[in-house]
Amino acid sequence: MGEIRSTIEQDGVLLLRLVNGSANALTSAMAEQLIAILAGIPAGIGAVLVTGTAGGTFCAGSDIRELARLQDTPEGPASMLRVESRALRALAGLPIPTIAAIDGIAFGGGMELAAACDIVIAGQKARFCLPEVRLGVFPGIGGTVWIPRRIGYVRALEMMLTGQEIDAATAHRWNFVNRLATSIPAEDEALDLARSFARGPRDAVAMIKQSLRDGLLLAEDEALDAALDHAIALGHSPESREGLRAFLAREAPDFASVRPRPAGGVI
């Protein structure tokens, strides 16, 4: 059936690991679980790391057997596609940094899952593919929206029309992958980055993410006005005060010291 195992790591990083056999295929139940996890993220969490098998498969895509079974039902695969879309949208909409750590294959829905994250860190043996067209379908749970934003329209179109596979070096050159990991598993380097994000200023990070989305989706003047409003609001925040204080004192800022303590203790 598969599951998504969630653990809270040092410095307030939430690690989400896909576990479903050798392929780590995404099922409806796993998508529902992801939605529930993301809806209940504790206040002290400052970054999310999504990964698969350490040193192995990230995610081979949606569970084909489940999709095939659903074709024989009155609703067809709609229920599965809807819940997967909600899960990936919930991940993409988080105000905190999200990182995908990939060592093996990220095919189909697995590549879409990675594209829903802010940062992708891949091992040298990682491989990426959008093979849906071979099954007479297409990457409809986020791939046609998020992947062109990372690699461009022409490259995304070719990948989706041909189902071609690309290696980690190509994915890095095309800007789908932010960093090529030198360690095995890639999640070791991804976890270091996630911890650095979690120690940083939370309000500024949330506004950076929101302002970049605004720049993609809103008219230019509207996006510029929204960015200015965010910047003005942040000018009075405790984190910005700590950042300026530390700069003038020639010290490293301690953003955690000015954040509200989460209920139940510190994460």
Steps between C-alpha positions, in 0.01 A plus 500: 500500500787736566542783744669832557715489812545832672767583754608826660872551463741735678439877471134460402517309169211274407627201300242321284605164356301314232493128576325267256711208384782543249315760291358724776195549278256762625157364599178678589550404864852646501370822343231524769767440763718776352208744511438420865866534594537836327178632655632417847860622479606619849576869545869436563568342162711721271562276198368182338717234336333247267691187404465134412726205560837616635741464209225351279164572340328831569161429341412312180173692467136426569411140579409359157321199646270727697433714193417189297257376765329837514438499124239231560306712749226752412715800598817366342837633622355841592510440875866402494604788276310752712656390828849493348447848360387628841804344667749656260325837515516490879874436478557773242298748705694466825650828630817319618779367275448155350779280365488179296799266539528256208749219446324262262205539267245782514257403224155630418327604820835471677645774281183704557543451876857628476383796290257596778801558728707819511842334475602172335826333603594193298764232518716420201287194412163673514282476190193695394223421255141591412382180328123557533449549125598136446189404699277743313487749786705803611658646818184670623561536874738794468758407239367716217504804730807464723749321274498764219572763766817313590631380163311713248210433265692339214688247713192416705296449184762266351524295820122463519445423130783248470519354850877538479714429805769740618785442742593707804762706314249597231233579758752724675600672177133558421441648848257234619762394753646780714800304625678176419586325826847368560388281790298179496217522585412843364276556800810556717581822314132586469457464875789739565336757274159445660649558845660824385163617365325402824748702705444806284229767506158345445302815416740620231510154341121484485485843338771409246299196394175697482655789308654267244161333447340842464758589236399196297125534537411869544528804277835675542378805693283285726792268576734794568247659736455172686878457536531854637223437753675183618833682530346781703327253732821306555683818593332487842536127561704356790709300253598805300591682820722207598660494155583870511621480861733211418634676190587816692652295782692288248341186640315208349124557535304268727157503340374215714542714812236750384244251370198401711549169676279226350241344729638200682863607488771568245533292185 
